[in-house]
Amino acid sequence: MRTQIVAGNWKMNKNFAEAEELIGAIASEMEDKQLKCEVVLCPPALYLEMASDYADESDFFVGAQNVSEHDEGAYTGEVSAAMLNSVDVDFCIVGHSERRKYFHEDNYMLANKVNRLLDHEIITIYCCGEVLEEREKNIHFDIVEQQIKESLFHLSEDEFSNIVLAYEPVWAIGTGVTATPAQAQEMHAFIRKVIKNKYGEEAAESTTILYGGSCNAANAKELFSQADVDGGLIGGASLKAEDFLTIANSF
Ligand code: PGA
């Protein structure tokens, strides 16, 4: 069976004390729950070390929201994969639509980021997804295929086993408009087919594909019940321990 994952993308929210409170609440509430999925918390970079300290005593994993495409050196403001690894980060989000849009990250730059993460044994959560206009033009499958091919298909099959996909239709992110379970399933099945064509059936069947975009405590169960939806990448609803754990308990 594929690994099911619920990951919380906190984006640029919470001060240090608030972050510690939320991590502590999630860690303690997880103790009473027999979750069927892996839980990944992706707080801002400044809090990763603190999150890792909590993770040592708990069952969750720690993820970063971004990584530099460079190894090291004169890149003011950047954080390298080696640095993430040195504070025990397990996962890193790459290619979130907000980074594509506001920081002009393209598929080729993202391929470099994936390579840096592989060098340091950090699992990539690679985000793909179309904007509304692309869906309306009926080119959403082409867009998602291109994002996956250009950022990931230079990898060997072995390297590709360190990739988690996250389908996040941009029109659903932070808008309260969720993809319908059928829309999510349709795209996830397509993504699995794209992977199968490149890496074969076994790789396709074992790749975890998450859904993201206004996934919440009320709609997670139906989304996660779809055959090719293996969990979620959660933004807004990951900022409250109770909501986030309800989502993680939705399998
Ligand atoms: P949302 O964000 O759940 O707030 O829509 C998801 C994401 O951006 O990863």
PDB file of C-alpha atoms and ligand atoms in Angstrom:
ATOM      1  CA  MET A   1       0.000   0.000   0.000  1.00  0.00           C
ATOM      2  CA  ARG A   2       1.134   3.538  -0.722  1.00  0.00           C
ATOM      3  CA  THR A   3       2.239   5.782   2.131  1.00  0.00           C
ATOM      4  CA  GLN A   4      -0.558   8.179   3.019  1.00  0.00           C
ATOM      5  CA  ILE A   5       0.551  11.621   4.099  1.00  0.00           C
ATOM      6  CA  VAL A   6      -1.069  14.729   5.516  1.00  0.00           C
ATOM      7  CA  ALA A   7       1.295  17.703   5.424  1.00  0.00           C
ATOM      8  CA  GLY A   8       0.653  21.133   6.915  1.00  0.00           C
ATOM      9  CA  ASN A   9       2.002  24.069   4.935  1.00  0.00           C
ATOM     10  CA  TRP A  10       1.986  26.930   7.426  1.00  0.00           C
ATOM     11  CA  LYS A  11       3.225  29.448   4.846  1.00  0.00           C
ATOM     12  CA  MET A  12       4.365  32.750   6.445  1.00  0.00           C
ATOM     13  CA  ASN A  13       2.259  32.514   9.595  1.00  0.00           C
ATOM     14  CA  LYS A  14       2.877  32.387  13.386  1.00  0.00           C
ATOM     15  CA  ASN A  15       5.544  33.950  15.578  1.00  0.00           C
ATOM     16  CA  PHE A  16       7.943  31.696  17.464  1.00  0.00           C
ATOM     17  CA  ALA A  17       5.778  31.310  20.588  1.00  0.00           C
ATOM     18  CA  GLU A  18       2.660  30.611  18.523  1.00  0.00           C
ATOM     19  CA  ALA A  19       4.537  28.096  16.405  1.00  0.00           C
ATOM     20  CA  GLU A  20       5.791  26.259  19.462  1.00  0.00           C
ATOM     21  CA  GLU A  21       2.293  26.207  20.929  1.00  0.00           C
ATOM     22  CA  LEU A  22       0.813  24.730  17.744  1.00  0.00           C
ATOM     23  CA  ILE A  23       3.546  22.118  17.380  1.00  0.00           C
ATOM     24  CA  GLY A  24       3.179  21.172  21.047  1.00  0.00           C
ATOM     25  CA  ALA A  25      -0.618  20.855  20.674  1.00  0.00           C
ATOM     26  CA  ILE A  26      -0.337  18.681  17.572  1.00  0.00           C
ATOM     27  CA  ALA A  27       2.344  16.499  19.190  1.00  0.00           C
ATOM     28  CA  SER A  28       0.304  15.901  22.325  1.00  0.00           C
ATOM     29  CA  GLU A  29      -3.002  15.273  20.517  1.00  0.00           C
ATOM     30  CA  MET A  30      -1.287  12.825  18.175  1.00  0.00           C
ATOM     31  CA  GLU A  31      -0.417  10.651  21.148  1.00  0.00           C
ATOM     32  CA  ASP A  32      -4.065   9.580  21.620  1.00  0.00           C
ATOM     33  CA  LYS A  33      -4.753   8.979  17.955  1.00  0.00           C
ATOM     34  CA  GLN A  34      -3.864   5.952  15.896  1.00  0.00           C
ATOM     35  CA  LEU A  35      -3.345   7.817  12.649  1.00  0.00           C
ATOM     36  CA  LYS A  36      -3.194   5.828   9.424  1.00  0.00           C
ATOM     37  CA  CYS A  37      -1.032   8.442   7.715  1.00  0.00           C
ATOM     38  CA  GLU A  38       2.309  10.101   8.154  1.00  0.00           C
ATOM     39  CA  VAL A  39       2.045  13.662   9.447  1.00  0.00           C
ATOM     40  CA  VAL A  40       4.451  16.317   8.162  1.00  0.00           C
ATOM     41  CA  LEU A  41       4.632  19.826   9.641  1.00  0.00           C
ATOM     42  CA  CYS A  42       6.117  22.528   7.399  1.00  0.00           C
ATOM     43  CA  PRO A  43       6.597  25.657   9.515  1.00  0.00           C
ATOM     44  CA  PRO A  44       8.631  28.696   8.416  1.00  0.00           C
ATOM     45  CA  ALA A  45      12.387  27.982   8.168  1.00  0.00           C
ATOM     46  CA  LEU A  46      13.173  29.799  11.395  1.00  0.00           C
ATOM     47  CA  TYR A  47      11.231  27.224  13.417  1.00  0.00           C
ATOM     48  CA  LEU A  48      12.494  24.035  11.767  1.00  0.00           C
ATOM     49  CA  GLU A  49      15.062  23.232  14.437  1.00  0.00           C
ATOM     50  CA  MET A  50      12.508  23.664  17.197  1.00  0.00           C
ATOM     51  CA  ALA A  51      10.043  21.502  15.254  1.00  0.00           C
ATOM     52  CA  SER A  52      12.728  18.818  14.875  1.00  0.00           C
ATOM     53  CA  ASP A  53      13.298  18.807  18.632  1.00  0.00           C
ATOM     54  CA  TYR A  54       9.594  18.110  19.151  1.00  0.00           C
ATOM     55  CA  ALA A  55       9.610  15.508  16.366  1.00  0.00           C
ATOM     56  CA  ASP A  56      12.324  13.568  18.232  1.00  0.00           C
ATOM     57  CA  GLU A  57       9.781  12.846  20.948  1.00  0.00           C
ATOM     58  CA  SER A  58       6.756  12.503  18.696  1.00  0.00           C
ATOM     59  CA  ASP A  59       5.516  10.759  15.585  1.00  0.00           C
ATOM     60  CA  PHE A  60       5.469  13.565  13.070  1.00  0.00           C
ATOM     61  CA  PHE A  61       8.000  14.540  10.406  1.00  0.00           C
ATOM     62  CA  VAL A  62       9.401  17.983   9.705  1.00  0.00           C
ATOM     63  CA  GLY A  63       9.255  19.663   6.314  1.00  0.00           C
ATOM     64  CA  ALA A  64      10.634  22.925   4.944  1.00  0.00           C
ATOM     65  CA  GLN A  65       8.663  25.165   2.580  1.00  0.00           C
ATOM     66  CA  ASN A  66      11.558  26.014   0.297  1.00  0.00           C
ATOM     67  CA  VAL A  67      15.231  25.340  -0.414  1.00  0.00           C
ATOM     68  CA  SER A  68      17.943  27.070  -2.429  1.00  0.00           C
ATOM     69  CA  GLU A  69      18.774  25.675  -5.852  1.00  0.00           C
ATOM     70  CA  HIS A  70      22.467  26.254  -5.000  1.00  0.00           C
ATOM     71  CA  ASP A  71      24.790  24.213  -2.819  1.00  0.00           C
ATOM     72  CA  GLU A  72      26.349  26.960  -0.740  1.00  0.00           C
ATOM     73  CA  GLY A  73      28.044  30.344  -0.944  1.00  0.00           C
ATOM     74  CA  ALA A  74      27.147  33.933  -1.749  1.00  0.00           C
ATOM     75  CA  TYR A  75      23.337  33.681  -1.960  1.00  0.00           C
ATOM     76  CA  THR A  76      22.135  36.162   0.644  1.00  0.00           C
ATOM     77  CA  GLY A  77      18.932  35.118   2.351  1.00  0.00           C
ATOM     78  CA  GLU A  78      18.903  31.566   1.032  1.00  0.00           C
ATOM     79  CA  VAL A  79      18.788  28.298   2.978  1.00  0.00           C
ATOM     80  CA  SER A  80      20.569  25.259   1.536  1.00  0.00           C
ATOM     81  CA  ALA A  81      19.552  21.600   1.542  1.00  0.00           C
ATOM     82  CA  ALA A  82      22.641  20.829   3.636  1.00  0.00           C
ATOM     83  CA  MET A  83      21.429  23.318   6.257  1.00  0.00           C
ATOM     84  CA  LEU A  84      17.981  21.723   6.278  1.00  0.00           C
ATOM     85  CA  ASN A  85      19.558  18.319   6.656  1.00  0.00           C
ATOM     86  CA  SER A  86      21.690  19.563   9.555  1.00  0.00           C
ATOM     87  CA  VAL A  87      18.540  20.301  11.583  1.00  0.00           C
ATOM     88  CA  ASP A  88      16.953  16.953  10.650  1.00  0.00           C
ATOM     89  CA  VAL A  89      14.426  18.133   8.091  1.00  0.00           C
ATOM     90  CA  ASP A  90      12.817  15.123   6.392  1.00  0.00           C
ATOM     91  CA  PHE A  91      10.716  16.726   3.626  1.00  0.00           C
ATOM     92  CA  CYS A  92      10.707  19.930   1.591  1.00  0.00           C
ATOM     93  CA  ILE A  93       7.935  21.505  -0.493  1.00  0.00           C
ATOM     94  CA  VAL A  94       9.133  22.467  -3.979  1.00  0.00           C
ATOM     95  CA  GLY A  95       7.233  24.330  -6.661  1.00  0.00           C
ATOM     96  CA  HIS A  96       4.370  25.710  -4.631  1.00  0.00           C
ATOM     97  CA  SER A  97       2.292  27.996  -6.847  1.00  0.00           C
ATOM     98  CA  GLU A  98       3.007  30.957  -4.572  1.00  0.00           C
ATOM     99  CA  ARG A  99       6.721  30.510  -5.194  1.00  0.00           C
ATOM    100  CA  ARG A 100       6.155  30.076  -8.911  1.00  0.00           C
ATOM    101  CA  LYS A 101       4.062  33.250  -9.004  1.00  0.00           C
ATOM    102  CA  TYR A 102       5.752  35.640  -6.561  1.00  0.00           C
ATOM    103  CA  PHE A 103       9.345  34.413  -6.837  1.00  0.00           C
ATOM    104  CA  HIS A 104       9.327  33.462 -10.514  1.00  0.00           C
ATOM    105  CA  GLU A 105      10.428  29.883  -9.964  1.00  0.00           C
ATOM    106  CA  ASP A 106      10.227  27.912 -13.185  1.00  0.00           C
ATOM    107  CA  ASN A 107      10.255  24.171 -13.817  1.00  0.00           C
ATOM    108  CA  TYR A 108      13.995  24.097 -14.550  1.00  0.00           C
ATOM    109  CA  MET A 109      14.956  25.982 -11.391  1.00  0.00           C
ATOM    110  CA  LEU A 110      12.721  23.577  -9.489  1.00  0.00           C
ATOM    111  CA  ALA A 111      14.589  20.634 -11.026  1.00  0.00           C
ATOM    112  CA  ASN A 112      17.778  22.021  -9.450  1.00  0.00           C
ATOM    113  CA  LYS A 113      16.077  22.307  -6.084  1.00  0.00           C
ATOM    114  CA  VAL A 114      14.949  18.683  -6.335  1.00  0.00           C
ATOM    115  CA  ASN A 115      18.559  17.686  -7.083  1.00  0.00           C
ATOM    116  CA  ARG A 116      19.881  19.549  -4.051  1.00  0.00           C
ATOM    117  CA  LEU A 117      17.325  17.813  -1.828  1.00  0.00           C
ATOM    118  CA  LEU A 118      18.242  14.400  -3.240  1.00  0.00           C
ATOM    119  CA  ASP A 119      21.916  15.137  -2.469  1.00  0.00           C
ATOM    120  CA  HIS A 120      20.936  15.524   1.180  1.00  0.00           C
ATOM    121  CA  GLU A 121      18.360  12.752   1.442  1.00  0.00           C
ATOM    122  CA  ILE A 122      15.376  15.026   1.909  1.00  0.00           C
ATOM    123  CA  ILE A 123      12.082  13.943   0.359  1.00  0.00           C
ATOM    124  CA  THR A 124      10.617  16.412  -2.123  1.00  0.00           C
ATOM    125  CA  ILE A 125       6.929  17.288  -2.045  1.00  0.00           C
ATOM    126  CA  TYR A 126       6.616  18.539  -5.613  1.00  0.00           C
ATOM    127  CA  CYS A 127       3.608  20.776  -6.254  1.00  0.00           C
ATOM    128  CA  CYS A 128       1.913  21.012  -9.615  1.00  0.00           C
ATOM    129  CA  GLY A 129      -1.378  22.471 -10.742  1.00  0.00           C
ATOM    130  CA  GLU A 130      -3.095  24.721 -13.236  1.00  0.00           C
ATOM    131  CA  VAL A 131      -4.527  28.224 -12.911  1.00  0.00           C
ATOM    132  CA  LEU A 132      -8.227  28.718 -13.609  1.00  0.00           C
ATOM    133  CA  GLU A 133      -7.671  30.095 -17.088  1.00  0.00           C
ATOM    134  CA  GLU A 134      -5.763  26.948 -18.054  1.00  0.00           C
ATOM    135  CA  ARG A 135      -8.595  24.734 -16.824  1.00  0.00           C
ATOM    136  CA  GLU A 136     -11.118  26.822 -18.712  1.00  0.00           C
ATOM    137  CA  LYS A 137      -9.054  26.417 -21.874  1.00  0.00           C
ATOM    138  CA  ASN A 138      -8.954  22.681 -21.176  1.00  0.00           C
ATOM    139  CA  ILE A 139      -5.136  22.589 -21.127  1.00  0.00           C
ATOM    140  CA  HIS A 140      -4.831  21.680 -17.423  1.00  0.00           C
ATOM    141  CA  PHE A 141      -3.609  18.140 -18.129  1.00  0.00           C
ATOM    142  CA  ASP A 142      -0.897  19.450 -20.469  1.00  0.00           C
ATOM    143  CA  ILE A 143       0.234  22.037 -17.919  1.00  0.00           C
ATOM    144  CA  VAL A 144       0.518  19.524 -15.093  1.00  0.00           C
ATOM    145  CA  GLU A 145       2.307  16.998 -17.323  1.00  0.00           C
ATOM    146  CA  GLN A 146       4.809  19.643 -18.381  1.00  0.00           C
ATOM    147  CA  GLN A 147       5.461  20.711 -14.782  1.00  0.00           C
ATOM    148  CA  ILE A 148       6.168  17.116 -13.811  1.00  0.00           C
ATOM    149  CA  LYS A 149       8.295  16.299 -16.870  1.00  0.00           C
ATOM    150  CA  GLU A 150      10.466  19.412 -16.737  1.00  0.00           C
ATOM    151  CA  SER A 151      11.198  19.272 -13.015  1.00  0.00           C
ATOM    152  CA  LEU A 152      11.308  15.554 -12.295  1.00  0.00           C
ATOM    153  CA  PHE A 153      11.846  13.366 -15.336  1.00  0.00           C
ATOM    154  CA  HIS A 154      15.614  13.793 -15.352  1.00  0.00           C
ATOM    155  CA  LEU A 155      15.607  11.546 -12.251  1.00  0.00           C
ATOM    156  CA  SER A 156      16.414   7.846 -12.289  1.00  0.00           C
ATOM    157  CA  GLU A 157      13.680   5.480 -11.107  1.00  0.00           C
ATOM    158  CA  ASP A 158      15.561   5.053  -7.855  1.00  0.00           C
ATOM    159  CA  GLU A 159      15.799   8.811  -7.323  1.00  0.00           C
ATOM    160  CA  PHE A 160      12.132   9.231  -8.220  1.00  0.00           C
ATOM    161  CA  SER A 161      11.179   7.036  -5.264  1.00  0.00           C
ATOM    162  CA  ASN A 162      12.099  10.051  -3.081  1.00  0.00           C
ATOM    163  CA  ILE A 163       9.389  12.206  -4.619  1.00  0.00           C
ATOM    164  CA  VAL A 164       5.901  12.892  -3.300  1.00  0.00           C
ATOM    165  CA  LEU A 165       3.572  14.695  -5.705  1.00  0.00           C
ATOM    166  CA  ALA A 166       1.021  17.296  -4.633  1.00  0.00           C
ATOM    167  CA  TYR A 167      -1.686  18.299  -7.090  1.00  0.00           C
ATOM    168  CA  GLU A 168      -2.771  21.795  -6.127  1.00  0.00           C
ATOM    169  CA  PRO A 169      -5.110  23.513  -8.578  1.00  0.00           C
ATOM    170  CA  VAL A 170      -4.170  27.165  -8.128  1.00  0.00           C
ATOM    171  CA  TRP A 171      -7.812  28.278  -8.256  1.00  0.00           C
ATOM    172  CA  ALA A 172      -8.488  26.179  -5.149  1.00  0.00           C
ATOM    173  CA  ILE A 173      -5.607  27.447  -2.995  1.00  0.00           C
ATOM    174  CA  GLY A 174      -6.770  29.691  -0.163  1.00  0.00           C
ATOM    175  CA  THR A 175     -10.019  30.432  -1.986  1.00  0.00           C
ATOM    176  CA  GLY A 176     -12.460  28.129  -0.203  1.00  0.00           C
ATOM    177  CA  VAL A 177     -13.245  26.600  -3.606  1.00  0.00           C
ATOM    178  CA  THR A 178     -12.155  22.964  -3.419  1.00  0.00           C
ATOM    179  CA  ALA A 179     -11.756  20.729  -6.435  1.00  0.00           C
ATOM    180  CA  THR A 180     -14.582  18.214  -6.414  1.00  0.00           C
ATOM    181  CA  PRO A 181     -13.496  14.697  -5.432  1.00  0.00           C
ATOM    182  CA  ALA A 182     -14.106  13.690  -9.065  1.00  0.00           C
ATOM    183  CA  GLN A 183     -11.890  16.509 -10.389  1.00  0.00           C
ATOM    184  CA  ALA A 184      -9.143  15.573  -7.934  1.00  0.00           C
ATOM    185  CA  GLN A 185      -9.388  11.867  -8.790  1.00  0.00           C
ATOM    186  CA  GLU A 186      -9.343  12.571 -12.528  1.00  0.00           C
ATOM    187  CA  MET A 187      -6.112  14.563 -12.281  1.00  0.00           C
ATOM    188  CA  HIS A 188      -4.467  12.198  -9.802  1.00  0.00           C
ATOM    189  CA  ALA A 189      -5.175   9.233 -12.076  1.00  0.00           C
ATOM    190  CA  PHE A 190      -3.717  11.219 -14.972  1.00  0.00           C
ATOM    191  CA  ILE A 191      -0.575  12.040 -12.961  1.00  0.00           C
ATOM    192  CA  ARG A 192      -0.175   8.367 -12.079  1.00  0.00           C
ATOM    193  CA  LYS A 193      -0.433   7.493 -15.769  1.00  0.00           C
ATOM    194  CA  VAL A 194       2.249  10.060 -16.646  1.00  0.00           C
ATOM    195  CA  ILE A 195       4.528   8.492 -14.021  1.00  0.00           C
ATOM    196  CA  LYS A 196       3.736   4.997 -15.306  1.00  0.00           C
ATOM    197  CA  ASN A 197       4.659   5.947 -18.872  1.00  0.00           C
ATOM    198  CA  LYS A 198       8.069   7.108 -17.679  1.00  0.00           C
ATOM    199  CA  TYR A 199       8.967   4.834 -14.759  1.00  0.00           C
ATOM    200  CA  GLY A 200       6.610   1.852 -15.085  1.00  0.00           C
ATOM    201  CA  GLU A 201       3.683   0.439 -13.198  1.00  0.00           C
ATOM    202  CA  GLU A 202       5.429  -0.319  -9.920  1.00  0.00           C
ATOM    203  CA  ALA A 203       6.840   3.179  -9.516  1.00  0.00           C
ATOM    204  CA  ALA A 204       3.496   4.728 -10.450  1.00  0.00           C
ATOM    205  CA  GLU A 205       1.586   2.573  -7.998  1.00  0.00           C
ATOM    206  CA  SER A 206       3.940   3.350  -5.141  1.00  0.00           C
ATOM    207  CA  THR A 207       4.097   7.149  -5.611  1.00  0.00           C
ATOM    208  CA  THR A 208       2.170   9.150  -3.041  1.00  0.00           C
ATOM    209  CA  ILE A 209       0.032  11.852  -4.657  1.00  0.00           C
ATOM    210  CA  LEU A 210      -1.476  14.473  -2.339  1.00  0.00           C
ATOM    211  CA  TYR A 211      -4.316  16.877  -3.030  1.00  0.00           C
ATOM    212  CA  GLY A 212      -4.047  20.517  -1.928  1.00  0.00           C
ATOM    213  CA  GLY A 213      -6.366  23.495  -2.211  1.00  0.00           C
ATOM    214  CA  SER A 214      -8.992  24.403   0.402  1.00  0.00           C
ATOM    215  CA  CYS A 215      -8.903  20.899   1.846  1.00  0.00           C
ATOM    216  CA  ASN A 216     -10.435  21.071   5.311  1.00  0.00           C
ATOM    217  CA  ALA A 217     -11.910  19.047   8.171  1.00  0.00           C
ATOM    218  CA  ALA A 218     -15.285  18.894   6.399  1.00  0.00           C
ATOM    219  CA  ASN A 219     -14.191  17.745   2.939  1.00  0.00           C
ATOM    220  CA  ALA A 220     -11.006  15.717   3.590  1.00  0.00           C
ATOM    221  CA  LYS A 221     -12.726  12.356   4.035  1.00  0.00           C
ATOM    222  CA  GLU A 222     -14.415  12.426   0.654  1.00  0.00           C
ATOM    223  CA  LEU A 223     -11.283  13.638  -1.107  1.00  0.00           C
ATOM    224  CA  PHE A 224      -9.072  11.015   0.580  1.00  0.00           C
ATOM    225  CA  SER A 225     -11.533   8.249  -0.284  1.00  0.00           C
ATOM    226  CA  GLN A 226     -10.717   8.656  -3.980  1.00  0.00           C
ATOM    227  CA  ALA A 227      -8.609   5.802  -5.326  1.00  0.00           C
ATOM    228  CA  ASP A 228      -5.619   7.913  -6.378  1.00  0.00           C
ATOM    229  CA  VAL A 229      -5.693  10.546  -3.618  1.00  0.00           C
ATOM    230  CA  ASP A 230      -3.165   9.556  -0.955  1.00  0.00           C
ATOM    231  CA  GLY A 231      -3.597  12.464   1.434  1.00  0.00           C
ATOM    232  CA  GLY A 232      -3.353  16.218   1.456  1.00  0.00           C
ATOM    233  CA  LEU A 233      -1.152  19.278   1.530  1.00  0.00           C
ATOM    234  CA  ILE A 234      -3.050  21.574   3.857  1.00  0.00           C
ATOM    235  CA  GLY A 235      -2.630  25.353   4.107  1.00  0.00           C
ATOM    236  CA  GLY A 236      -5.158  27.375   6.114  1.00  0.00           C
ATOM    237  CA  ALA A 237      -6.634  24.404   7.961  1.00  0.00           C
ATOM    238  CA  SER A 238      -3.194  23.304   9.194  1.00  0.00           C
ATOM    239  CA  LEU A 239      -2.939  26.322  11.489  1.00  0.00           C
ATOM    240  CA  LYS A 240      -5.371  24.900  14.052  1.00  0.00           C
ATOM    241  CA  ALA A 241      -4.355  21.658  15.784  1.00  0.00           C
ATOM    242  CA  GLU A 242      -7.890  20.278  15.983  1.00  0.00           C
ATOM    243  CA  ASP A 243      -8.752  20.900  12.328  1.00  0.00           C
ATOM    244  CA  PHE A 244      -5.415  19.587  11.131  1.00  0.00           C
ATOM    245  CA  LEU A 245      -5.699  16.389  13.150  1.00  0.00           C
ATOM    246  CA  THR A 246      -9.291  15.855  12.039  1.00  0.00           C
ATOM    247  CA  ILE A 247      -7.948  15.970   8.479  1.00  0.00           C
ATOM    248  CA  ALA A 248      -5.122  13.569   9.359  1.00  0.00           C
ATOM    249  CA  ASN A 249      -7.744  11.244  10.822  1.00  0.00           C
ATOM    250  CA  SER A 250      -9.840  11.228   7.632  1.00  0.00           C
ATOM    251  CA  PHE A 251      -8.660   7.973   6.042  1.00  0.00           C
TER     252      PHE A 251
HETATM  253  P1  PGA B   1      -5.046  26.024   1.390  1.00  0.00           P
HETATM  254  O1  PGA B   1      -3.539  25.979   0.860  1.00  0.00           O
HETATM  255  O2  PGA B   1      -5.311  24.711   2.078  1.00  0.00           O
HETATM  256  O3  PGA B   1      -5.082  27.188   2.342  1.00  0.00           O
HETATM  257  O4  PGA B   1      -5.926  26.218   0.202  1.00  0.00           O
HETATM  258  C1  PGA B   1      -2.965  24.795   0.371  1.00  0.00           C
HETATM  259  C2  PGA B   1      -1.549  25.076  -0.058  1.00  0.00           C
HETATM  260  O5  PGA B   1      -1.269  26.197  -0.494  1.00  0.00           O
HETATM  261  O6  PGA B   1      -0.669  24.199   0.044  1.00  0.00           O
END
